Coordinates of C-alpha atoms and ligand atoms in Angstrom, one line a residue:
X1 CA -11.2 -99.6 -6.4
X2 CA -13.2 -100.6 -3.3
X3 CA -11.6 -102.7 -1.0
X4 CA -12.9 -106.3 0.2
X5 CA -13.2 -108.1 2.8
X6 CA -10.2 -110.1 1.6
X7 CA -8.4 -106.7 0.2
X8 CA -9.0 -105.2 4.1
X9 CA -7.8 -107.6 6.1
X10 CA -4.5 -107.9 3.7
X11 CA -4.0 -103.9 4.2
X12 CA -4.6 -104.7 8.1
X13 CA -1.9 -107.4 8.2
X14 CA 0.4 -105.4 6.4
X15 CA 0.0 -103.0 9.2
X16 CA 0.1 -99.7 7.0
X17 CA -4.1 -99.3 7.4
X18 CA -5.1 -99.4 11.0
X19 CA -8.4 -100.2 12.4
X20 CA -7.7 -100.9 16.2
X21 CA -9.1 -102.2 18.5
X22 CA -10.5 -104.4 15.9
X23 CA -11.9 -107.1 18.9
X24 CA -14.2 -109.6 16.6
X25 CA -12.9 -108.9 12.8
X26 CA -15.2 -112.1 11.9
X27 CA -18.3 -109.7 13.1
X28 CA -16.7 -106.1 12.0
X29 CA -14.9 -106.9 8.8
X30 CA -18.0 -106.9 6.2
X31 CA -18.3 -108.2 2.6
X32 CA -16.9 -104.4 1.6
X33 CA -16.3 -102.3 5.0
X34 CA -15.3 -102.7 8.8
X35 CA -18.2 -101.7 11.5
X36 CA -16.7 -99.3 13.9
X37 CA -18.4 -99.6 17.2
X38 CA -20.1 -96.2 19.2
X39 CA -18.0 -94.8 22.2
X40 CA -18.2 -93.6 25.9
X41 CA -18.2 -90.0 25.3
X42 CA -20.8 -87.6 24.0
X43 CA -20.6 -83.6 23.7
X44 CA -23.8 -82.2 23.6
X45 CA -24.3 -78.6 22.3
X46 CA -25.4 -76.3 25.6
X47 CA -28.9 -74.9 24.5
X48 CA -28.8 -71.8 26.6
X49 CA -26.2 -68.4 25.6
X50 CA -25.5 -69.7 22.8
X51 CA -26.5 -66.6 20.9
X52 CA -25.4 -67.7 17.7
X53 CA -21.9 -69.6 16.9
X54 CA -19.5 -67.4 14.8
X55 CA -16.8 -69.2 13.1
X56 CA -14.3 -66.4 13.0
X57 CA -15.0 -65.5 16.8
X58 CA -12.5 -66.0 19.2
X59 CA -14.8 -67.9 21.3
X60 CA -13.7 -72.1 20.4
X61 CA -16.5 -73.6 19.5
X62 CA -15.7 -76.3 22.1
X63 CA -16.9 -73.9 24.8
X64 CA -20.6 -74.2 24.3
X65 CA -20.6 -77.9 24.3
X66 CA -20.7 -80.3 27.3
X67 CA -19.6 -83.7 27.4
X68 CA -21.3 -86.8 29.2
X69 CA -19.3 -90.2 29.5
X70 CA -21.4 -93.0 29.3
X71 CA -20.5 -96.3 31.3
X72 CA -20.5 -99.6 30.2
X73 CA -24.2 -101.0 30.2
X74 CA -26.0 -97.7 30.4
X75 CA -27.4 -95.7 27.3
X76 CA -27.4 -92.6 25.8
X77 CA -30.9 -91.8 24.4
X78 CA -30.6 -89.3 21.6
X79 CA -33.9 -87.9 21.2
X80 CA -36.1 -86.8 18.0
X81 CA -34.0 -83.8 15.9
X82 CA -31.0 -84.1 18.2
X83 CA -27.8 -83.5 17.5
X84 CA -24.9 -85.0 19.5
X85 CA -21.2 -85.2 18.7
X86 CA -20.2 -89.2 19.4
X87 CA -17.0 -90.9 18.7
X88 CA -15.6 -94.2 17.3
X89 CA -14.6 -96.5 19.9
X90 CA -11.9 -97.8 17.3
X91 CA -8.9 -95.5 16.1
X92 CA -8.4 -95.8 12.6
X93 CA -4.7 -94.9 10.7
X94 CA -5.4 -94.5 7.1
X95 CA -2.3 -94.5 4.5
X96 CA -1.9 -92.0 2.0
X97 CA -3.2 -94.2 -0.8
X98 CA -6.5 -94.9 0.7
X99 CA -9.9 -93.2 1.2
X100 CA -12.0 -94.0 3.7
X101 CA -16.1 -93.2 3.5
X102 CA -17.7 -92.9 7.0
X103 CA -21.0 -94.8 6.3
X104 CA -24.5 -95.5 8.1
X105 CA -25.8 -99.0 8.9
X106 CA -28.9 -99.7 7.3
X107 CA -30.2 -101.1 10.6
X108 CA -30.0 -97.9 12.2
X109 CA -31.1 -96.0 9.6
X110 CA -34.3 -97.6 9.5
X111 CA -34.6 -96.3 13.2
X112 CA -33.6 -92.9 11.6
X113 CA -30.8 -92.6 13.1
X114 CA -27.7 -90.5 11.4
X115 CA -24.1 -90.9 11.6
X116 CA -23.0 -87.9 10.2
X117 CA -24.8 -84.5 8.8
X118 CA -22.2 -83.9 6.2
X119 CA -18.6 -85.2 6.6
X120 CA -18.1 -88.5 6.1
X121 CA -14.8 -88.6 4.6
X122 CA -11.8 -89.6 6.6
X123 CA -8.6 -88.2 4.2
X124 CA -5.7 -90.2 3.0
X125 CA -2.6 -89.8 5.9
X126 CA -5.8 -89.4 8.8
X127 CA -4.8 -91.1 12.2
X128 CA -7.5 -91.0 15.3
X129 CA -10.8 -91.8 16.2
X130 CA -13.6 -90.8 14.1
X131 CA -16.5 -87.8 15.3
X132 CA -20.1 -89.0 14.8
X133 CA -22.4 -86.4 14.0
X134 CA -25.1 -88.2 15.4
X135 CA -28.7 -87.2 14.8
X136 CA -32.2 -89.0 15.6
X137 CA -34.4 -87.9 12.4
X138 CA -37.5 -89.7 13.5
X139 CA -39.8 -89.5 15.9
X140 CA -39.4 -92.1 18.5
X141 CA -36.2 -91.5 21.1
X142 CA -33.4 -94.1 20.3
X143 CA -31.7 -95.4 23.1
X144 CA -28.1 -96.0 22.0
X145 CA -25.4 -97.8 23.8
X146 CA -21.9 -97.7 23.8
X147 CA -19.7 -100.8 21.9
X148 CA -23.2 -101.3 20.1
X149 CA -22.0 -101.2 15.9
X150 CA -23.0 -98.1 14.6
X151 CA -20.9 -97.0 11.7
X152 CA -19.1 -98.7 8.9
X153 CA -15.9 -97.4 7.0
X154 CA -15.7 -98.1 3.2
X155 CA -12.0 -97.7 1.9
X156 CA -11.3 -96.7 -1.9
X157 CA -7.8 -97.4 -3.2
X158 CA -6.6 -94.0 -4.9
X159 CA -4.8 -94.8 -8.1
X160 CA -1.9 -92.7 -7.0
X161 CA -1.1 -92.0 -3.1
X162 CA -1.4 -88.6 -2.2
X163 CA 1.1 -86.3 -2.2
X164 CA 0.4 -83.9 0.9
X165 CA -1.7 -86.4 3.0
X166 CA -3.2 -85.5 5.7
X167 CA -0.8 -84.4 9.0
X168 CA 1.2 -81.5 10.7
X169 CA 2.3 -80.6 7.4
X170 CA -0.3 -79.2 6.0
X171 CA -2.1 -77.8 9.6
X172 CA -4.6 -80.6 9.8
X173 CA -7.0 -79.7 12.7
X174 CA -8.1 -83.2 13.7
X175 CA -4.9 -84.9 13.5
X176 CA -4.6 -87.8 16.4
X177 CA -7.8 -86.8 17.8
X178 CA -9.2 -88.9 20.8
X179 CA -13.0 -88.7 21.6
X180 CA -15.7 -86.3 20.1
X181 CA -13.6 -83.9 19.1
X182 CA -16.2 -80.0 18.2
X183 CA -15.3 -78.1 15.4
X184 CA -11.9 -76.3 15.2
X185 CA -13.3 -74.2 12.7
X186 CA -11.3 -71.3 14.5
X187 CA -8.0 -72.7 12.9
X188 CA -9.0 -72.4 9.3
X189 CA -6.7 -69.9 7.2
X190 CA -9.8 -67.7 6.1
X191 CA -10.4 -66.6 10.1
X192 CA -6.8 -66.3 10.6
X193 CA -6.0 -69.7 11.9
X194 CA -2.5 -69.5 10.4
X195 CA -1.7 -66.7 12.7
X196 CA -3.0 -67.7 15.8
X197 CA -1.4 -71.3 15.4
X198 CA 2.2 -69.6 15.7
X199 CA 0.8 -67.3 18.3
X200 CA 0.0 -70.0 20.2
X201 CA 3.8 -71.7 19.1
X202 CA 5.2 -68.3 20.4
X203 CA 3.5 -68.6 23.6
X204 CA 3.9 -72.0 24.1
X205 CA 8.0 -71.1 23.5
X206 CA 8.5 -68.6 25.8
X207 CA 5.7 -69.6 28.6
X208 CA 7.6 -71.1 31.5
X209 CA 4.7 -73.6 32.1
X210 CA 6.0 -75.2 29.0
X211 CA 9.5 -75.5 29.7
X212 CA 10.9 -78.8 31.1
X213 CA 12.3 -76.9 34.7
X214 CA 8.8 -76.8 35.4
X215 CA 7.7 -79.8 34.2
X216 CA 5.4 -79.0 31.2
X217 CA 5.1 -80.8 28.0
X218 CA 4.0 -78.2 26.0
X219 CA 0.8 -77.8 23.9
Ligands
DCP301 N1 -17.4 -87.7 10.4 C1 -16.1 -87.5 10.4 C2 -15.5 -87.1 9.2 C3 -14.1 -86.8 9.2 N2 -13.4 -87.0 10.4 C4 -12.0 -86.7 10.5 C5 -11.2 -87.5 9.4 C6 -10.9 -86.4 8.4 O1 -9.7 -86.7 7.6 C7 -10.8 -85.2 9.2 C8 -10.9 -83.9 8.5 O2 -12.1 -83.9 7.8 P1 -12.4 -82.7 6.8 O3 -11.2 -82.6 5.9 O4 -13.7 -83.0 6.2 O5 -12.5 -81.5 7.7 P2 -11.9 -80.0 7.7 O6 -11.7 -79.6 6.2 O7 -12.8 -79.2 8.4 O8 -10.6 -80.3 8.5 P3 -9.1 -79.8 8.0 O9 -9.1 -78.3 7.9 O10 -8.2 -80.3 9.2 O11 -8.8 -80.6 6.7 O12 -11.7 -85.3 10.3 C9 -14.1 -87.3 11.6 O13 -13.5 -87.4 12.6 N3 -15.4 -87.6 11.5

């Protein structure tokens, strides 16, 4: 079952489904969704030595992007077959019996620009801002500008909760993410993810960085 207008703001009172900040819910909160508003930051891909990304490589992904913050009032013009990484303003929290569809808004659609390439599911148990894969498939450069509404969640009530939602448990890369977030694509168990998560545990055990006589708070 889709939620409603009426449905969402229930969930949102109840406080268990998070949309925040939510600053006009009479202009956000649609007949069937809530419009999530563009952010600040932006991480473009670097054009030059990037021979060719490799999942499995060592090299994060994160290292051939650069970011750009946007202030309030300026734009970000995303040119004609673009791609830029671009973030929610808001922070959602969704429960483990919901489903939440990252959708376009037809407005900017018609000026061909793209929300996301391929993921627009936010799992049951997901907490953070949301990544905008954000692409300009016309022909005409779009300027865009942050707190403008660019994206709309749609939330799906599951018929039963899930069991493992998404979290810690279950090694969830994006977990509590803040800001465009690039692919973590490094972690996944086929490209030994698994092990280089406790590696990193190890390290972060025994490196005196970490430890509270010198101040560290860990990783
Ligand atoms: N456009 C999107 C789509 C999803 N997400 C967030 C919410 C999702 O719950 C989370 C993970 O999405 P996927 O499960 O599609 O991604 P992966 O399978 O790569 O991640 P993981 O291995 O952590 O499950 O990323 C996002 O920030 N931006």
């Amino acid at each position: 079952m889709i939620l409603s207008d009426a449905d969402i703001l229930r969930r949102l009172e109840e406080g268990d489904l998070v949309v925040e900040p939510l600053d006009d819910p009479d202009l956000q909160i649609q007949p069937a969704s809530v419009d999530l508003r563009l952010g600040h930051e932006f991480l473009e891909f670097q054009r030059a030595n990037i021979p060719c990304i490799h999942p499995g490589s060592e090299q994060e992904v994160s290292e051939y992007v650069s970011e750009t913050v946007i202030d309030e009032g300026e734009e970000f013009v995303l040119h004609p077959g673009d791609f830029v990484l671009g973030t929610t303003k808001e922070r959602v929290e969704i429960p483990p019996d919901l489903l939440a569809n990252v959708e376009g808004r037809s407005s900017l659609g018609r000026l061909a620009i793209v929300v996301h390439a391929t993921a627009g599911l936010c799992d049951p148990g997901y907490r953070g801002q949301i990544t905008l894969e954000l692409s300009n498939l016309g022909t005409a450069p779009v300027a865009l500008t942050p707190g403008m509404r660019i994206s709309q969640l749609v939330f799906t009530e599951m018929k039963n909760a899930a069991e493992r939602p998404y979290g810690s448990d279950r090694g969830s890369k994006y977990q509590d993410q803040r800001g465009p977030q690039a692919s973590r694509i490094q972690g996944d168990h086929e490209f030994g993810g698994d092990q280089r998560a406790s590696e990193r545990r190890e390290d972060a055990r025994v490196s005196p960085r970490n430890s509270e006589e010198f101040g560290g708070e860990g990783r």
